[in-house]
Coordinates of C-alpha atoms in Angstrom, one line a residue:
X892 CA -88.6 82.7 -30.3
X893 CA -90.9 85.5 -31.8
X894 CA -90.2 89.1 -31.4
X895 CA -93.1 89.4 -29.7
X896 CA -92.7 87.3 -27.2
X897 CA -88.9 88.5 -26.5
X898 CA -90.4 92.2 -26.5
X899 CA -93.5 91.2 -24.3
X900 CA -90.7 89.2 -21.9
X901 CA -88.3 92.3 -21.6
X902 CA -90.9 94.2 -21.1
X903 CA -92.6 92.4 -17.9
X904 CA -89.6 93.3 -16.1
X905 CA -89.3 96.9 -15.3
X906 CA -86.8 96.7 -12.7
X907 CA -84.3 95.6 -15.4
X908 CA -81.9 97.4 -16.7
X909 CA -82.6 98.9 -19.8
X910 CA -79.6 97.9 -21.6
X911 CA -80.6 94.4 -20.7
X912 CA -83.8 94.5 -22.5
X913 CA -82.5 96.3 -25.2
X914 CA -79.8 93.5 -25.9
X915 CA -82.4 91.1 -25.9
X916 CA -84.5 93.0 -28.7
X917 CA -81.4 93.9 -30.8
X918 CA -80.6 89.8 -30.6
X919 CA -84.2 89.2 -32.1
X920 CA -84.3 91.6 -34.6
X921 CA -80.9 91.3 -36.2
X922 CA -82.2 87.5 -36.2
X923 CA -85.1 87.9 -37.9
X924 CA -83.4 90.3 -40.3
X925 CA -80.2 88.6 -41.1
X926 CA -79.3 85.0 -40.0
X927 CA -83.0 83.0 -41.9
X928 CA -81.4 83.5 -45.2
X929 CA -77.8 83.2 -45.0
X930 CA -76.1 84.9 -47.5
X931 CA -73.5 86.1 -45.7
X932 CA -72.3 83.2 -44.5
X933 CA -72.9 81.6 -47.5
X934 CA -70.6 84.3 -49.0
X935 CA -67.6 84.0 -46.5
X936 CA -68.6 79.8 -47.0
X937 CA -67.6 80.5 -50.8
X938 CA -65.0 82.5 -50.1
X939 CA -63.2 79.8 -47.4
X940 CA -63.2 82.6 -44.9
X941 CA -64.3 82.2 -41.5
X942 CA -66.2 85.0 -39.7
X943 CA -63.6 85.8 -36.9
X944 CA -61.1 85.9 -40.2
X945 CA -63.6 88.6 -41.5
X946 CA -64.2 90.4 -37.8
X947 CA -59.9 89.9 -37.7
X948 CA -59.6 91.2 -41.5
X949 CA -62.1 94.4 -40.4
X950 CA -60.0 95.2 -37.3
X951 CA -56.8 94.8 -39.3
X952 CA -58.5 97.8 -41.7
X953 CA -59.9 99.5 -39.3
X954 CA -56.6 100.0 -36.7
X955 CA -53.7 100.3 -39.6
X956 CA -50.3 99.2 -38.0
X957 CA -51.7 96.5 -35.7
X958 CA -49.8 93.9 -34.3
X959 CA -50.9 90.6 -34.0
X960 CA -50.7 90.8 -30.1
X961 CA -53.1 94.3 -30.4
X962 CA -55.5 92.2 -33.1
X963 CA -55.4 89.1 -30.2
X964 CA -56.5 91.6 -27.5
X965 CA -58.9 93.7 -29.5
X966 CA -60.4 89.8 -30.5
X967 CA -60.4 88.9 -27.0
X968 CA -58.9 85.9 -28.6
X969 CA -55.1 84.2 -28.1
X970 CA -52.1 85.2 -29.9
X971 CA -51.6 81.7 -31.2
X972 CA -55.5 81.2 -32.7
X973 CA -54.8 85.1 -34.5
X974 CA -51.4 84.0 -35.6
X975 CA -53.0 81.1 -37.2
X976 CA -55.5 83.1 -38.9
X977 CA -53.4 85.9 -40.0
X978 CA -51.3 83.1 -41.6
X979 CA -54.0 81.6 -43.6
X980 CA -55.0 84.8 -44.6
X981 CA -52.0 85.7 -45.9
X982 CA -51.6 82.4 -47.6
X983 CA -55.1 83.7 -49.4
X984 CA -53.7 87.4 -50.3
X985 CA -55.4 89.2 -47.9
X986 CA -53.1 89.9 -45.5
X987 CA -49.7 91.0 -45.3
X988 CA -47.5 91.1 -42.6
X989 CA -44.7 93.8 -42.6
X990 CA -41.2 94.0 -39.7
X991 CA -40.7 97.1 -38.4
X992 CA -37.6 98.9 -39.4
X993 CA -36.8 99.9 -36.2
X994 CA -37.5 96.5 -34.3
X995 CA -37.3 92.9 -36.7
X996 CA -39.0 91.0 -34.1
X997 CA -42.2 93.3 -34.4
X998 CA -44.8 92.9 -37.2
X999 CA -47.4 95.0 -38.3
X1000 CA -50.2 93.4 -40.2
X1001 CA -52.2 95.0 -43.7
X1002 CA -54.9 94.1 -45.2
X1003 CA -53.8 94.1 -49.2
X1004 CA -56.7 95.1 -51.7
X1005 CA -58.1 91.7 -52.3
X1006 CA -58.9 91.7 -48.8
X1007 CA -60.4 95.5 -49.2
X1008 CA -62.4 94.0 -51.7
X1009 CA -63.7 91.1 -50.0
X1010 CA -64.9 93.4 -47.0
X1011 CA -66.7 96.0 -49.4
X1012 CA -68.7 92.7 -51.1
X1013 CA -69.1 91.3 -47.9
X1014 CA -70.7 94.4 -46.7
X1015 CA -72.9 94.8 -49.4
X1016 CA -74.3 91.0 -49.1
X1017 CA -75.0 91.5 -45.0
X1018 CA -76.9 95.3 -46.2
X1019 CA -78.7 93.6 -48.7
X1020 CA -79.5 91.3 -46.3
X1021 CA -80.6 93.6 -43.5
X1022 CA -83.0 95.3 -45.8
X1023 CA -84.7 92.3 -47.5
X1024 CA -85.3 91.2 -43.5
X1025 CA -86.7 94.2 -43.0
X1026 CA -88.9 94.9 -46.0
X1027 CA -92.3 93.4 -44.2
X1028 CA -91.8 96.3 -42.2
X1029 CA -94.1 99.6 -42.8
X1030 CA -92.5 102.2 -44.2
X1031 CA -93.3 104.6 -41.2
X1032 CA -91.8 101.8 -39.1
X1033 CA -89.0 101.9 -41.0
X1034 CA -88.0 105.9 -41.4
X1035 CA -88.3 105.6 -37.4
X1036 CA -85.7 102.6 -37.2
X1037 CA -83.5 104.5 -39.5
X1038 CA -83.6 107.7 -37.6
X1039 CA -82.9 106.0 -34.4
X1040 CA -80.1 103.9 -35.6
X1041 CA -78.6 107.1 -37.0
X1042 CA -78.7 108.8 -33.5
X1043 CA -77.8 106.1 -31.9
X1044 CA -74.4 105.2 -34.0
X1045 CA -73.8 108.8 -33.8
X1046 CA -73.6 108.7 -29.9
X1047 CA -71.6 105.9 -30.3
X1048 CA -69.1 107.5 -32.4
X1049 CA -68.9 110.3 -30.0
X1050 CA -68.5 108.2 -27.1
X1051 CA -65.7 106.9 -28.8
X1052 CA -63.8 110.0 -29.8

């Protein structure tokens, strides 16, 4: 589906929400700007991790001290499926799971720095990424996507505070 089309489409509809239309566009453009050439994946493929292991590895960094239960519900994903990942990631050194002192049962899971790593080169692959899918863009195109991403992951980050 081209962008125009998906833009033209959202667009016919006025009565629709916003954030509809807006999910739509976001959808196409991180399409055309990431997914065509796949290097990332081609970097987790070499790497023989999956992307949920990656999102699961990036919440594990993120949130230090979670749980495997609190990775599951942050995932929206079963205990068992995040206990199997967090296993194989540990069998790769990128994970390490830690009891509690105060309760045995309980374990908190790290991400070791292999895995810290792997999620810096990982970043820099999907960036690289992002900006060779955007270089047909003009540059005054561009300095306006920038300044509204900025703004808009700053009211994000406020949102969340």
């Amino acid at each position: 589906m081209r962008v125009n089309h998906v833009f033209t489409q959202t667009m016919a509809s006025p009565e629709e929400p916003v954030n509809a239309r807006l999910g739509a566009l976001l959808e196409a453009f991180m399409n055309r700007v990431a997914h065509p050439r796949g290097r990332a994946l081609a970097f987790l493929n070499k790497s023989s991790v999956t992307v949920d292991q990656a999102i699961l590895m990036d919440h594990a960094r993120t949130w230090p001290g979670s749980t495997p239960t609190s990775l599951a519900a942050r995932m929206n994903l079963s205990l068992p499926s995040i206990s199997q990942m967090i296993e194989r990631l540990a069998r790769l050194g990128l994970l390490r799971r830690t009891e509690d002192p105060a309760d045995r049962r309980r374990k908190t899971i790290a991400v070791t720095p292999k895995a810290r790593r792997f999620l810096r080169e990982l970043q820099a692959v999907r960036s690289q990424e992002f900006s060779a899918g955007a270089a047909a863009l003009s540059p005054a195109t561009q300095k306006q996507l920038v300044a509204a991403l900025a703004r808009a992951l700053t009211e994000l980050d406020d949102a969340n505070d």
